[in-house]
Tab-separated table of C-alpha atoms in Angstrom:
chain	number	residue	atom	x	y	z
A	4	MET	CA	-6.416	80.997	41.893
A	5	SER	CA	-4.279	80.240	38.905
A	6	ASP	CA	-5.327	77.864	36.147
A	7	TYR	CA	-2.641	75.449	37.324
A	8	THR	CA	-4.039	75.440	40.866
A	9	ALA	CA	-7.586	74.863	39.610
A	10	ASP	CA	-6.488	72.033	37.383
A	11	LYS	CA	-4.478	70.499	40.204
A	12	SER	CA	-7.426	70.704	42.602
A	13	ALA	CA	-9.686	69.000	40.081
A	14	ALA	CA	-7.094	66.324	39.512
A	15	ASP	CA	-6.893	65.650	43.256
A	16	GLN	CA	-10.590	64.825	43.445
A	17	PRO	CA	-11.343	61.083	43.828
A	18	ILE	CA	-12.686	59.340	40.743
A	19	ASN	CA	-14.939	56.328	41.339
A	20	GLY	CA	-13.522	56.128	44.856
A	21	PHE	CA	-9.882	56.137	43.700
A	22	LYS	CA	-7.524	59.069	44.109
A	23	PRO	CA	-5.098	59.678	41.245
A	24	LEU	CA	-1.388	59.307	41.871
A	25	SER	CA	0.494	62.438	42.868
A	26	ASN	CA	2.711	62.184	39.805
A	27	ALA	CA	-0.177	61.731	37.348
A	28	ASP	CA	-0.372	65.406	36.367
A	29	GLY	CA	-1.880	65.874	32.954
A	30	TYR	CA	-3.141	62.278	32.857
A	31	SER	CA	-6.734	61.814	31.718
A	32	LEU	CA	-8.746	58.633	32.113
A	33	PRO	CA	-10.129	57.019	28.976
A	34	THR	CA	-13.701	57.606	28.023
A	35	THR	CA	-16.056	55.177	29.736
A	36	GLY	CA	-18.711	53.031	28.094
A	37	ASP	CA	-21.466	55.296	29.431
A	38	ASP	CA	-19.794	58.313	27.863
A	39	LEU	CA	-19.606	56.548	24.502
A	40	SER	CA	-23.266	55.598	24.713
A	41	ARG	CA	-24.247	59.208	25.394
A	42	LEU	CA	-22.066	60.414	22.533
A	43	SER	CA	-23.499	57.923	20.075
A	44	ALA	CA	-27.056	58.784	21.136
A	45	ARG	CA	-26.322	62.504	20.755
A	46	GLY	CA	-24.611	62.101	17.382
A	47	ASP	CA	-25.815	60.391	14.248
A	48	PHE	CA	-23.375	57.451	14.277
A	49	SER	CA	-22.955	54.016	15.808
A	50	MET	CA	-20.074	52.631	17.832
A	51	ALA	CA	-18.402	49.249	17.698
A	52	ASN	CA	-15.632	48.574	20.212
A	53	GLY	CA	-15.276	52.317	20.660
A	54	ILE	CA	-14.883	52.969	16.917
A	55	PRO	CA	-17.582	54.833	14.948
A	56	MET	CA	-19.048	52.915	12.076
A	57	GLU	CA	-21.489	53.762	9.369
A	58	GLU	CA	-25.070	52.806	9.898
A	59	VAL	CA	-26.389	49.959	7.824
A	60	ASP	CA	-29.081	50.951	5.416
A	61	ASP	CA	-31.988	48.622	6.097
A	62	ASP	CA	-33.416	49.497	2.724
A	63	ASP	CA	-30.505	47.898	0.844
A	64	GLU	CA	-31.643	45.259	-1.569
A	65	GLU	CA	-31.079	41.664	-0.559
A	66	GLU	CA	-28.358	39.715	-2.324
A	67	GLU	CA	-29.564	38.439	-5.633
A	68	VAL	CA	-30.120	34.681	-5.830
A	69	ASP	CA	-29.364	32.739	-8.954
A	70	GLU	CA	-32.648	31.735	-10.521
A	71	ASP	CA	-31.170	28.344	-11.428
A	72	TYR	CA	-30.435	27.553	-7.787
A	73	VAL	CA	-32.717	24.898	-6.339
A	74	ALA	CA	-32.914	24.183	-2.633
A	75	VAL	CA	-32.843	20.478	-1.845
A	76	ASP	CA	-34.671	18.986	1.075
A	77	HIS	CA	-32.305	16.287	2.299
A	78	ASP	CA	-35.168	14.561	4.088
A	79	ASP	CA	-36.491	13.574	0.671
A	80	ILE	CA	-33.242	11.947	-0.461
A	81	ASN	CA	-34.665	8.475	0.145
A	82	GLU	CA	-37.181	9.091	-2.608
A	83	PHE	CA	-34.432	9.174	-5.249
A	84	PRO	CA	-33.954	5.957	-7.240
A	85	TYR	CA	-31.322	3.672	-5.696
A	86	TRP	CA	-29.317	3.394	-8.901
A	87	PHE	CA	-28.986	7.162	-9.027
A	88	ARG	CA	-27.156	7.485	-5.699
A	89	ARG	CA	-25.394	4.157	-5.088
A	90	PRO	CA	-21.548	4.104	-5.143
A	91	PRO	CA	-19.675	2.601	-8.112
A	92	VAL	CA	-19.653	-1.181	-8.019
A	93	HIS	CA	-16.311	-3.008	-8.330
A	94	GLN	CA	-16.346	-5.221	-11.388
A	95	ARG	CA	-15.600	-8.725	-10.184
A	96	THR	CA	-12.816	-10.529	-12.005
A	97	LYS	CA	-12.077	-14.202	-12.442
A	98	LEU	CA	-9.414	-13.819	-9.767
A	99	ASP	CA	-12.020	-12.478	-7.305
A	100	GLU	CA	-14.061	-15.624	-7.796
A	101	LEU	CA	-11.185	-17.641	-6.333
A	102	HIS	CA	-11.199	-15.632	-3.067
A	103	PRO	CA	-7.381	-15.793	-3.217
A	104	PHE	CA	-4.816	-15.273	-0.485
A	105	VAL	CA	-1.035	-15.668	-0.445
A	106	GLN	CA	1.120	-17.229	2.231
A	107	VAL	CA	4.551	-18.771	2.690
A	108	LEU	CA	4.827	-22.411	1.666
A	109	THR	CA	5.935	-25.184	4.021
A	110	VAL	CA	6.891	-28.848	3.734
A	111	SER	CA	3.208	-29.693	4.172
A	112	ASN	CA	2.626	-28.202	0.698
A	113	VAL	CA	4.989	-30.542	-1.173
A	114	ASP	CA	2.215	-32.564	-2.819
A	115	ASP	CA	0.358	-29.354	-3.690
A	116	CYS	CA	3.471	-27.997	-5.406
A	117	VAL	CA	3.949	-31.228	-7.360
A	118	ASN	CA	0.378	-30.881	-8.593
A	119	VAL	CA	0.850	-27.242	-9.673
A	120	GLU	CA	4.171	-28.068	-11.353
A	121	SER	CA	2.281	-30.247	-13.838
A	122	ALA	CA	1.649	-27.011	-15.752
A	123	PHE	CA	5.196	-27.326	-17.159
A	124	PRO	CA	6.411	-29.806	-19.772
A	125	GLU	CA	7.673	-32.920	-18.035
A	126	GLN	CA	11.370	-32.252	-18.739
A	127	GLU	CA	11.105	-28.788	-17.156
A	128	ARG	CA	9.294	-29.769	-13.965
A	129	CYS	CA	10.785	-29.622	-10.506
A	130	SER	CA	10.933	-33.086	-8.942
A	131	ARG	CA	9.238	-33.988	-5.694
A	132	ASP	CA	12.628	-34.495	-4.028
A	133	LYS	CA	13.664	-30.959	-4.976
A	134	PHE	CA	10.452	-29.563	-3.484
A	135	VAL	CA	11.164	-31.427	-0.243
A	136	TYR	CA	14.710	-30.034	-0.214
A	137	ARG	CA	13.793	-26.423	-1.012
A	138	LEU	CA	10.804	-26.256	1.339
A	139	ASN	CA	13.012	-27.609	4.126
A	140	ARG	CA	16.008	-25.354	3.539
A	141	CYS	CA	14.420	-22.036	2.576
A	142	PRO	CA	10.615	-22.023	2.913
A	143	GLU	CA	10.705	-18.268	3.606
A	144	LEU	CA	11.638	-17.763	-0.065
A	145	CYS	CA	8.674	-19.782	-1.358
A	146	LEU	CA	5.202	-18.293	-1.747
A	147	GLY	CA	1.858	-19.762	-2.740
A	148	LEU	CA	-1.481	-18.361	-3.861
A	149	PHE	CA	-4.384	-20.338	-2.435
A	150	THR	CA	-8.123	-20.402	-2.970
A	151	LEU	CA	-10.691	-21.162	-0.300
A	152	PRO	CA	-14.349	-21.357	-1.359
A	153	ILE	CA	-16.978	-19.669	0.804
A	154	LEU	CA	-19.217	-22.301	2.396
A	155	GLY	CA	-22.239	-22.292	4.643
A	156	GLU	CA	-22.040	-22.272	8.429
A	157	ASP	CA	-22.856	-25.970	8.718
A	158	GLN	CA	-20.265	-27.075	6.165
A	159	PRO	CA	-16.789	-28.091	7.371
A	160	LYS	CA	-13.914	-25.820	6.408
A	161	PRO	CA	-12.057	-27.404	3.457
A	162	ARG	CA	-8.311	-27.464	2.984
A	163	PRO	CA	-7.112	-24.485	0.896
A	164	THR	CA	-6.213	-25.320	-2.694
A	165	LEU	CA	-2.835	-24.192	-4.019
A	166	VAL	CA	-3.449	-22.441	-7.339
A	167	GLY	CA	0.018	-21.080	-8.080
A	168	HIS	CA	3.460	-21.023	-6.485
A	169	ILE	CA	6.894	-19.419	-6.556
A	170	VAL	CA	9.721	-21.645	-5.342
A	171	ALA	CA	13.202	-20.172	-4.939
A	172	THR	CA	16.610	-20.531	-3.295
A	173	ARG	CA	19.596	-18.280	-2.662
A	174	ILE	CA	22.613	-18.282	-4.975
A	175	SER	CA	25.931	-16.427	-4.883
A	176	THR	CA	26.042	-15.717	-8.628
A	177	GLN	CA	24.129	-13.069	-10.556
A	178	PHE	CA	22.449	-15.525	-12.923
A	179	VAL	CA	20.747	-18.870	-12.352
A	180	THR	CA	23.101	-21.767	-13.094
A	181	ASP	CA	22.685	-25.500	-13.557
A	182	LYS	CA	24.504	-26.116	-10.255
A	183	ALA	CA	22.064	-23.826	-8.459
A	184	MET	CA	19.182	-25.917	-9.774
A	185	GLU	CA	20.638	-29.271	-8.767
A	186	LEU	CA	19.756	-31.321	-5.686
A	187	PRO	CA	22.721	-31.859	-3.316
A	188	GLU	CA	23.184	-35.569	-2.643
A	189	ASN	CA	23.798	-35.283	1.102
A	190	TRP	CA	21.689	-32.224	1.887
A	191	GLN	CA	20.094	-33.912	4.921
A	192	THR	CA	23.474	-34.337	6.625
A	193	GLU	CA	25.579	-31.581	5.056
A	194	ARG	CA	24.745	-27.935	5.497
A	195	MET	CA	26.191	-26.916	2.127
A	196	THR	CA	27.733	-28.715	-0.825
A	197	VAL	CA	30.426	-27.087	-2.966
A	198	GLU	CA	31.718	-28.513	-6.251
A	199	ASN	CA	34.481	-26.838	-8.267
A	200	GLY	CA	34.100	-23.668	-6.218
A	201	GLU	CA	30.347	-23.377	-6.844
A	202	THR	CA	27.610	-24.114	-4.331
A	203	VAL	CA	25.184	-26.838	-5.316
A	204	GLY	CA	21.588	-25.911	-4.610
A	205	HIS	CA	20.747	-23.372	-1.910
A	206	ASP	CA	23.553	-21.034	-0.824
A	207	GLU	CA	22.459	-19.455	2.450
A	208	TYR	CA	25.082	-16.713	2.052
A	209	GLY	CA	24.046	-15.773	-1.473
A	210	GLY	CA	22.809	-12.272	-2.271
A	211	THR	CA	20.684	-13.346	-5.245
A	212	ILE	CA	17.295	-15.024	-4.992
A	213	ALA	CA	16.889	-17.525	-7.818
A	214	ILE	CA	13.306	-18.341	-8.772
A	215	HIS	CA	13.238	-21.937	-9.978
A	216	SER	CA	9.512	-22.213	-10.536
A	217	LEU	CA	6.616	-19.829	-11.144
A	218	ALA	CA	3.696	-22.071	-12.029
A	219	VAL	CA	-0.115	-21.864	-12.122
A	220	LEU	CA	-2.624	-24.680	-12.427
A	221	PRO	CA	-3.727	-24.948	-16.092
A	222	GLU	CA	-7.423	-24.491	-15.229
A	223	HIS	CA	-6.664	-21.185	-13.489
A	224	GLN	CA	-4.319	-19.666	-16.037
A	225	GLY	CA	-5.493	-16.411	-17.591
A	226	LYS	CA	-6.955	-15.169	-14.276
A	227	GLN	CA	-3.997	-12.936	-13.307
A	228	VAL	CA	-2.827	-15.481	-10.750
A	229	ALA	CA	0.808	-15.314	-11.904
A	230	SER	CA	0.772	-11.495	-11.967
A	231	THR	CA	-0.714	-11.247	-8.485
A	232	LEU	CA	1.697	-13.819	-7.095
A	233	LEU	CA	4.811	-12.269	-8.644
A	234	LYS	CA	3.815	-8.751	-7.604
A	235	SER	CA	3.324	-9.902	-4.016
A	236	TYR	CA	6.616	-11.806	-4.057
A	237	ILE	CA	8.646	-8.855	-5.339
A	238	HIS	CA	7.042	-6.561	-2.766
A	239	ARG	CA	7.923	-8.925	0.096
A	240	ILE	CA	11.556	-9.320	-0.950
A	241	ARG	CA	12.030	-5.604	-1.620
A	242	GLU	CA	10.450	-4.495	1.665
A	243	ALA	CA	12.365	-7.089	3.699
A	244	GLN	CA	15.662	-5.997	2.072
A	245	ILE	CA	17.023	-9.534	2.229
A	246	ALA	CA	18.582	-9.728	-1.235
A	247	GLU	CA	20.430	-7.689	-3.827
A	248	ARG	CA	18.396	-9.007	-6.735
A	249	ILE	CA	15.938	-11.591	-8.024
A	250	SER	CA	17.035	-13.736	-10.951
A	251	ILE	CA	15.094	-16.139	-13.163
A	252	ILE	CA	15.412	-17.941	-16.486
A	253	ALA	CA	12.511	-18.017	-18.941
A	254	HIS	CA	11.710	-18.844	-22.535
A	255	ASP	CA	11.459	-16.038	-25.081
A	256	HIS	CA	7.653	-15.847	-25.140
A	257	LEU	CA	7.610	-15.058	-21.387
A	258	VAL	CA	10.317	-12.369	-21.474
A	259	PRO	CA	7.818	-9.470	-21.964
A	260	PHE	CA	5.818	-10.703	-18.962
A	261	TYR	CA	8.819	-10.452	-16.635
A	262	GLU	CA	9.999	-7.196	-18.174
A	263	SER	CA	6.635	-5.657	-17.252
A	264	PHE	CA	7.585	-6.223	-13.589
A	265	GLY	CA	10.966	-4.532	-13.931
A	266	PHE	CA	13.155	-7.501	-14.855
A	267	ASP	CA	16.029	-6.725	-17.202
A	268	ASN	CA	16.783	-9.004	-20.145
A	269	ARG	CA	20.430	-10.048	-19.748
A	270	GLY	CA	20.625	-12.263	-22.814
A	271	PRO	CA	20.827	-16.032	-23.356
A	272	SER	CA	21.404	-18.271	-20.346
A	273	LYS	CA	24.051	-20.983	-20.186
A	274	CYS	CA	21.639	-23.276	-18.337
A	275	GLN	CA	20.911	-26.537	-20.124
A	276	PHE	CA	18.185	-27.617	-17.722
A	277	GLY	CA	15.181	-29.024	-19.581
A	278	GLY	CA	16.969	-28.797	-22.912
A	279	GLY	CA	18.217	-25.192	-22.672
A	280	GLY	CA	16.994	-22.251	-24.726
A	281	TRP	CA	16.552	-19.960	-21.700
A	282	THR	CA	16.947	-16.199	-21.242
A	283	ASN	CA	18.480	-14.553	-18.163
A	284	LEU	CA	16.204	-12.030	-16.444
A	285	VAL	CA	17.294	-9.969	-13.430
A	286	LEU	CA	15.449	-7.556	-11.149
A	287	ASP	CA	18.151	-5.533	-9.381
A	288	PHE	CA	17.490	-3.853	-6.015
A	289	ILE	CA	20.932	-2.231	-5.749
A	290	GLY	CA	20.673	1.544	-5.889
A	291	GLU	CA	16.980	1.713	-4.988
């Protein structure tokens, strides 16, 4: 019998109950797991996934441990002093003591606004009639910072106290003008009043928001009330995208305060309200 015949006869023998295909000449089955086990036992090597690997020397030294390392038993953490593991404590400010919150003003806040406006010299104050007009026509542009003391469960909830306010209207010009600050005579019957081509008071089509009053009660000045209120106001207007800019007039000593919030000094104002001497300040949203 030739070698080919012998090989063919061996190939025709069933393997594990299966007979090889007739066209599988020269095909050899892979080594089984039992074969690998016998080979590894016979030889001086170990197998992992059919691949020989070097034996691990059990006599190798253990990994060195840093002598400065100290194991901590977390069950004993409660024995540490409280001050050593407590989180940083927020330093309470004078503003925190007011428990402040901001909300849009309404006509119900007219008397509150008159009270806050007393912070200004008399000739520069907004009149009660102007507050009634502005809080009727555009309350969404007016914001107040209130304080509400924390009381016991049995005590009745008091009415919030207005600490500071921002009262504004819309105007069609870039800067605040005397006409924009006036009170239209027939505002209760006429939607808008125009004199010499300029709108008197609130112009609902104007792209500029004119702040007529940013005031804080004298006893609460120096507590960052004005800063908190103005920051909140700017954020609301910017996020709502309802105006091209915010404009205000202020005296020279307050110019740095408004500049710190992004207002640009545009020079002396033509307004003669309250005796004049104002500076134009504009916070432009165009291009943001």
